[in-house]
PDB file of C-alpha atoms in Angstrom:
ATOM      1  CA  MET I   1      22.171 -15.750  -0.693  1.00  0.00           C
ATOM      2  CA  SER I   2      24.827 -13.646  -2.335  1.00  0.00           C
ATOM      3  CA  ILE I   3      25.615 -13.404  -6.002  1.00  0.00           C
ATOM      4  CA  ASN I   4      29.132 -14.336  -7.099  1.00  0.00           C
ATOM      5  CA  TRP I   5      31.008 -11.031  -7.572  1.00  0.00           C
ATOM      6  CA  LYS I   6      33.308 -12.687 -10.125  1.00  0.00           C
ATOM      7  CA  ILE I   7      30.510 -12.439 -12.687  1.00  0.00           C
ATOM      8  CA  ARG I   8      29.766  -9.119 -14.292  1.00  0.00           C
ATOM      9  CA  THR I   9      26.136  -8.110 -14.582  1.00  0.00           C
ATOM     10  CA  LYS I  10      25.114  -7.702 -18.202  1.00  0.00           C
ATOM     11  CA  CYS I  11      21.375  -7.187 -17.815  1.00  0.00           C
ATOM     12  CA  LEU I  12      19.984  -3.693 -17.335  1.00  0.00           C
ATOM     13  CA  LEU I  13      19.163  -2.675 -13.768  1.00  0.00           C
ATOM     14  CA  SER I  14      16.595   0.039 -12.994  1.00  0.00           C
ATOM     15  CA  LEU I  15      16.513   0.663  -9.253  1.00  0.00           C
ATOM     16  CA  ILE I  16      14.122   3.162  -7.727  1.00  0.00           C
ATOM     17  CA  GLY I  17      14.455   3.582  -3.976  1.00  0.00           C
ATOM     18  CA  GLY I  18      11.312   5.506  -3.184  1.00  0.00           C
ATOM     19  CA  VAL I  19       8.035   5.143  -4.974  1.00  0.00           C
ATOM     20  CA  SER I  20       4.421   5.507  -3.918  1.00  0.00           C
ATOM     21  CA  TYR I  21       3.008   3.351  -6.728  1.00  0.00           C
ATOM     22  CA  SER I  22       0.678   6.008  -8.007  1.00  0.00           C
ATOM     23  CA  ASP I  23      -0.443   5.409 -11.545  1.00  0.00           C
ATOM     24  CA  SER I  24       2.305   5.967 -14.087  1.00  0.00           C
ATOM     25  CA  GLU I  25       4.673   7.532 -11.523  1.00  0.00           C
ATOM     26  CA  THR I  26       7.729   5.786 -12.954  1.00  0.00           C
ATOM     27  CA  LEU I  27       6.349   4.873 -16.352  1.00  0.00           C
ATOM     28  CA  ASP I  28       8.903   6.963 -18.283  1.00  0.00           C
ATOM     29  CA  ILE I  29      11.744   5.106 -16.575  1.00  0.00           C
ATOM     30  CA  ASP I  30      10.102   1.744 -17.225  1.00  0.00           C
ATOM     31  CA  VAL I  31       9.562   2.616 -20.898  1.00  0.00           C
ATOM     32  CA  TYR I  32      13.244   3.550 -21.160  1.00  0.00           C
ATOM     33  CA  VAL I  33      14.104   0.074 -19.822  1.00  0.00           C
ATOM     34  CA  PHE I  34      11.807  -1.506 -22.413  1.00  0.00           C
ATOM     35  CA  SER I  35      13.442   0.526 -25.192  1.00  0.00           C
ATOM     36  CA  GLN I  36      16.868  -0.830 -24.248  1.00  0.00           C
ATOM     37  CA  LEU I  37      15.682  -4.416 -24.789  1.00  0.00           C
ATOM     38  CA  ASN I  38      15.287  -3.730 -28.531  1.00  0.00           C
ATOM     39  CA  LYS I  39      12.092  -5.747 -28.934  1.00  0.00           C
ATOM     40  CA  LYS I  40       8.389  -5.020 -29.149  1.00  0.00           C
ATOM     41  CA  ASP I  41       7.055  -8.000 -27.154  1.00  0.00           C
ATOM     42  CA  ILE I  42       8.001  -7.608 -23.495  1.00  0.00           C
ATOM     43  CA  HIS I  43       7.179 -10.276 -20.905  1.00  0.00           C
ATOM     44  CA  ILE I  44       7.360  -9.032 -17.301  1.00  0.00           C
ATOM     45  CA  LEU I  45       7.632 -11.370 -14.328  1.00  0.00           C
ATOM     46  CA  LEU I  46       6.238  -9.703 -11.190  1.00  0.00           C
ATOM     47  CA  ILE I  47       7.910 -10.849  -7.970  1.00  0.00           C
ATOM     48  CA  ASP I  48       5.902  -9.294  -5.149  1.00  0.00           C
ATOM     49  CA  PHE I  49       7.027 -11.421  -2.204  1.00  0.00           C
ATOM     50  CA  ALA I  50       7.841  -8.291  -0.173  1.00  0.00           C
ATOM     51  CA  SER I  51       4.204  -7.682   0.598  1.00  0.00           C
ATOM     52  CA  SER I  52       1.701  -9.127   2.993  1.00  0.00           C
ATOM     53  CA  LEU I  53      -1.113  -7.272   1.287  1.00  0.00           C
ATOM     54  CA  GLY I  54      -2.712 -10.375  -0.230  1.00  0.00           C
ATOM     55  CA  GLU I  55      -5.515  -9.518  -2.603  1.00  0.00           C
ATOM     56  CA  LYS I  56      -4.595  -5.812  -2.571  1.00  0.00           C
ATOM     57  CA  TRP I  57      -1.622  -6.904  -4.674  1.00  0.00           C
ATOM     58  CA  ASP I  58      -4.071  -8.367  -7.187  1.00  0.00           C
ATOM     59  CA  LYS I  59      -5.360  -4.803  -7.517  1.00  0.00           C
ATOM     60  CA  TYR I  60      -1.781  -3.587  -7.833  1.00  0.00           C
ATOM     61  CA  LEU I  61      -1.161  -6.126 -10.605  1.00  0.00           C
ATOM     62  CA  ASP I  62      -4.329  -4.892 -12.343  1.00  0.00           C
ATOM     63  CA  ARG I  63      -3.153  -1.269 -11.991  1.00  0.00           C
ATOM     64  CA  LEU I  64       0.248  -2.224 -13.369  1.00  0.00           C
ATOM     65  CA  LYS I  65      -1.460  -3.917 -16.337  1.00  0.00           C
ATOM     66  CA  ASP I  66      -3.593  -0.799 -16.890  1.00  0.00           C
ATOM     67  CA  THR I  67      -0.509   1.418 -16.732  1.00  0.00           C
ATOM     68  CA  TYR I  68       1.519  -0.700 -19.136  1.00  0.00           C
ATOM     69  CA  TRP I  69      -1.468  -1.051 -21.467  1.00  0.00           C
ATOM     70  CA  LYS I  70      -1.046   2.679 -22.146  1.00  0.00           C
ATOM     71  CA  VAL I  71       2.421   2.054 -23.569  1.00  0.00           C
ATOM     72  CA  GLN I  72       1.560   1.866 -27.240  1.00  0.00           C
ATOM     73  CA  ASP I  73       4.969   0.960 -28.675  1.00  0.00           C
ATOM     74  CA  TYR I  74       5.158  -2.407 -26.890  1.00  0.00           C
ATOM     75  CA  ASN I  75       3.101  -5.541 -26.476  1.00  0.00           C
ATOM     76  CA  ILE I  76       3.499  -6.103 -22.733  1.00  0.00           C
ATOM     77  CA  THR I  77       2.434  -9.228 -20.886  1.00  0.00           C
ATOM     78  CA  LEU I  78       2.600  -9.642 -17.126  1.00  0.00           C
ATOM     79  CA  GLU I  79       2.939 -12.795 -15.074  1.00  0.00           C
ATOM     80  CA  ARG I  80       3.204 -13.148 -11.309  1.00  0.00           C
ATOM     81  CA  LEU I  81       5.734 -15.584  -9.819  1.00  0.00           C
ATOM     82  CA  ASN I  82       3.806 -18.090  -7.713  1.00  0.00           C
ATOM     83  CA  TYR I  83       5.482 -18.192  -4.302  1.00  0.00           C
ATOM     84  CA  ASP I  84       4.034 -21.516  -3.141  1.00  0.00           C
ATOM     85  CA  LEU I  85       4.928 -23.262  -6.395  1.00  0.00           C
ATOM     86  CA  SER I  86       8.378 -21.617  -6.373  1.00  0.00           C
ATOM     87  CA  LYS I  87       9.268 -23.202  -3.029  1.00  0.00           C
ATOM     88  CA  SER I  88       8.676 -26.731  -4.301  1.00  0.00           C
ATOM     89  CA  ASN I  89       9.365 -26.618  -8.035  1.00  0.00           C
ATOM     90  CA  HIS I  90      12.787 -25.353  -9.126  1.00  0.00           C
ATOM     91  CA  GLU I  91      12.001 -26.118 -12.786  1.00  0.00           C
ATOM     92  CA  TYR I  92       8.951 -23.834 -12.624  1.00  0.00           C
ATOM     93  CA  VAL I  93      11.127 -20.966 -11.368  1.00  0.00           C
ATOM     94  CA  LYS I  94      13.768 -21.633 -14.015  1.00  0.00           C
ATOM     95  CA  SER I  95      11.181 -21.669 -16.830  1.00  0.00           C
ATOM     96  CA  VAL I  96       9.457 -18.407 -15.829  1.00  0.00           C
ATOM     97  CA  PHE I  97      12.822 -16.641 -15.447  1.00  0.00           C
ATOM     98  CA  GLU I  98      13.889 -17.843 -18.895  1.00  0.00           C
ATOM     99  CA  LYS I  99      10.636 -16.548 -20.398  1.00  0.00           C
ATOM    100  CA  ALA I 100      10.820 -13.158 -18.656  1.00  0.00           C
ATOM    101  CA  ASP I 101      12.382 -10.167 -20.379  1.00  0.00           C
ATOM    102  CA  VAL I 102      11.974  -8.066 -17.230  1.00  0.00           C
ATOM    103  CA  LEU I 103      11.969  -9.095 -13.584  1.00  0.00           C
ATOM    104  CA  TYR I 104       9.832  -6.601 -11.678  1.00  0.00           C
ATOM    105  CA  LEU I 105      10.646  -6.720  -7.969  1.00  0.00           C
ATOM    106  CA  GLY I 106       7.917  -4.908  -6.072  1.00  0.00           C
ATOM    107  CA  GLY I 107       8.171  -3.027  -2.833  1.00  0.00           C
ATOM    108  CA  TRP I 108       7.044  -3.099   0.755  1.00  0.00           C
ATOM    109  CA  ASP I 109       9.174  -5.107   3.230  1.00  0.00           C
ATOM    110  CA  PRO I 110      12.762  -5.758   2.070  1.00  0.00           C
ATOM    111  CA  LEU I 111      13.403  -8.403   4.732  1.00  0.00           C
ATOM    112  CA  ARG I 112      10.332 -10.361   3.655  1.00  0.00           C
ATOM    113  CA  LEU I 113      11.468 -10.201   0.022  1.00  0.00           C
ATOM    114  CA  TYR I 114      15.061 -11.162   0.833  1.00  0.00           C
ATOM    115  CA  ASP I 115      13.952 -14.114   2.973  1.00  0.00           C
ATOM    116  CA  ALA I 116      11.480 -15.318   0.333  1.00  0.00           C
ATOM    117  CA  LEU I 117      14.097 -15.164  -2.422  1.00  0.00           C
ATOM    118  CA  ASN I 118      16.478 -17.153  -0.234  1.00  0.00           C
ATOM    119  CA  GLU I 119      13.775 -19.668   0.572  1.00  0.00           C
ATOM    120  CA  ILE I 120      13.135 -20.449  -3.090  1.00  0.00           C
ATOM    121  CA  ASN I 121      16.905 -20.636  -3.701  1.00  0.00           C
ATOM    122  CA  ILE I 122      17.166 -18.687  -6.939  1.00  0.00           C
ATOM    123  CA  SER I 123      20.840 -17.667  -6.785  1.00  0.00           C
ATOM    124  CA  GLU I 124      21.961 -19.879  -9.692  1.00  0.00           C
ATOM    125  CA  ILE I 125      18.946 -18.933 -11.826  1.00  0.00           C
ATOM    126  CA  LEU I 126      19.435 -15.252 -11.010  1.00  0.00           C
ATOM    127  CA  GLU I 127      23.147 -15.376 -11.869  1.00  0.00           C
ATOM    128  CA  THR I 128      22.273 -16.819 -15.289  1.00  0.00           C
ATOM    129  CA  TYR I 129      19.622 -14.106 -15.762  1.00  0.00           C
ATOM    130  CA  LEU I 130      22.106 -11.366 -14.843  1.00  0.00           C
ATOM    131  CA  MET I 131      24.512 -12.515 -17.548  1.00  0.00           C
ATOM    132  CA  ASN I 132      21.976 -11.967 -20.335  1.00  0.00           C
ATOM    133  CA  PRO I 133      22.250  -8.494 -21.944  1.00  0.00           C
ATOM    134  CA  ASN I 134      18.740  -8.933 -23.368  1.00  0.00           C
ATOM    135  CA  LYS I 135      17.138  -8.966 -19.912  1.00  0.00           C
ATOM    136  CA  ALA I 136      16.345  -6.288 -17.323  1.00  0.00           C
ATOM    137  CA  ILE I 137      15.455  -5.986 -13.663  1.00  0.00           C
ATOM    138  CA  ILE I 138      13.188  -3.232 -12.377  1.00  0.00           C
ATOM    139  CA  GLY I 139      13.414  -2.957  -8.604  1.00  0.00           C
ATOM    140  CA  LYS I 140      11.164  -0.560  -6.751  1.00  0.00           C
ATOM    141  CA  SER I 141      11.623   0.282  -3.071  1.00  0.00           C
ATOM    142  CA  ALA I 142      12.193  -3.084  -1.337  1.00  0.00           C
ATOM    143  CA  GLY I 143      12.718  -4.615  -4.768  1.00  0.00           C
ATOM    144  CA  ALA I 144      15.608  -2.212  -5.348  1.00  0.00           C
ATOM    145  CA  VAL I 145      17.301  -2.353  -1.968  1.00  0.00           C
ATOM    146  CA  VAL I 146      17.512  -6.152  -1.742  1.00  0.00           C
ATOM    147  CA  LEU I 147      19.712  -6.109  -4.842  1.00  0.00           C
ATOM    148  CA  PHE I 148      22.437  -4.226  -2.958  1.00  0.00           C
ATOM    149  CA  GLU I 149      25.165  -5.814  -0.886  1.00  0.00           C
ATOM    150  CA  LYS I 150      23.646  -4.291   2.265  1.00  0.00           C
ATOM    151  CA  PHE I 151      20.599  -2.203   3.040  1.00  0.00           C
ATOM    152  CA  ILE I 152      19.164  -0.137   5.872  1.00  0.00           C
ATOM    153  CA  TYR I 153      15.558  -0.655   6.901  1.00  0.00           C
ATOM    154  CA  PRO I 154      13.290   0.692   9.648  1.00  0.00           C
ATOM    155  CA  ILE I 155      12.612  -1.727  12.480  1.00  0.00           C
ATOM    156  CA  ASP I 156       9.308  -0.098  13.361  1.00  0.00           C
ATOM    157  CA  GLU I 157       7.725   3.319  13.711  1.00  0.00           C
ATOM    158  CA  THR I 158      10.155   4.347  16.485  1.00  0.00           C
ATOM    159  CA  TRP I 159      12.850   5.646  14.142  1.00  0.00           C
ATOM    160  CA  GLU I 160      14.985   2.660  14.964  1.00  0.00           C
ATOM    161  CA  TYR I 161      16.809   1.124  12.039  1.00  0.00           C
ATOM    162  CA  ALA I 162      19.000  -1.873  11.290  1.00  0.00           C
ATOM    163  CA  TYR I 163      21.287  -3.174   8.595  1.00  0.00           C
ATOM    164  CA  SER I 164      20.762  -6.338   6.575  1.00  0.00           C
ATOM    165  CA  ASN I 165      22.649  -8.238   3.921  1.00  0.00           C
ATOM    166  CA  GLY I 166      21.181  -8.053   0.461  1.00  0.00           C
ATOM    167  CA  LEU I 167      21.651 -10.213  -2.608  1.00  0.00           C
ATOM    168  CA  GLY I 168      24.943  -8.511  -3.476  1.00  0.00           C
ATOM    169  CA  ILE I 169      24.146  -7.746  -7.110  1.00  0.00           C
ATOM    170  CA  VAL I 170      25.025  -4.084  -6.560  1.00  0.00           C
ATOM    171  CA  ASN I 171      28.008  -3.234  -4.389  1.00  0.00           C
ATOM    172  CA  GLY I 172      27.302  -0.808  -1.578  1.00  0.00           C
ATOM    173  CA  LEU I 173      24.807   0.187   1.094  1.00  0.00           C
ATOM    174  CA  VAL I 174      21.389   1.719   0.367  1.00  0.00           C
ATOM    175  CA  CYS I 175      18.431   3.184   2.241  1.00  0.00           C
ATOM    176  CA  ALA I 176      15.101   3.404   0.386  1.00  0.00           C
ATOM    177  CA  HIS I 177      12.842   6.423   0.800  1.00  0.00           C
ATOM    178  CA  PHE I 178      15.732   8.539   2.122  1.00  0.00           C
ATOM    179  CA  SER I 179      13.724  11.657   1.308  1.00  0.00           C
ATOM    180  CA  GLU I 180      11.545  10.956   4.354  1.00  0.00           C
ATOM    181  CA  LYS I 181      12.764  13.434   6.974  1.00  0.00           C
ATOM    182  CA  TRP I 182      12.938  10.935   9.848  1.00  0.00           C
ATOM    183  CA  ARG I 183      15.263   8.668   7.873  1.00  0.00           C
ATOM    184  CA  GLN I 184      17.583  11.562   7.110  1.00  0.00           C
ATOM    185  CA  SER I 185      17.782  12.586  10.752  1.00  0.00           C
ATOM    186  CA  VAL I 186      18.360   9.043  12.005  1.00  0.00           C
ATOM    187  CA  LEU I 187      21.024   8.256   9.440  1.00  0.00           C
ATOM    188  CA  LYS I 188      22.973  11.456  10.072  1.00  0.00           C
ATOM    189  CA  GLU I 189      23.725  10.297  13.617  1.00  0.00           C
TER     190      GLU I 189
END
């Protein structure tokens, strides 16, 4: 899937390439995104298809709720996109995207996320979302890199890496967690 470059993105993009998901680590950036939406009630749609962590992501969702609960200037609600339902019900996907003020693309494995987004075929829905200046996308780690035209990812723990196509929302090539020394040394070659 690739987004049509003839459209111009109007929604706000907040892309963070390296994050450890500690409590409140990027909260100031997230709150800035919320402030740009010019509303007090913010509905966030969590898309965490990049992970294979299963119920650990339920804990992550709880931690995210706890973190956002601390933000006193906004009434924040969180909803998780149901992957199984998304594959079979295009209207479900369309309705949750329409309701969401913020798409929160979580991290872990960018290839898993990219493949899952392709599998549920959201390109048309995403293009409509991108054209709305009252919407935002927060992408963290894998959730950030898949939005680029191309991204670099580690194949395994051997310092091998490969390139992959992304969704093409942002022009260019990106490597998440570049501050890790092994990635810097490999990519300098």
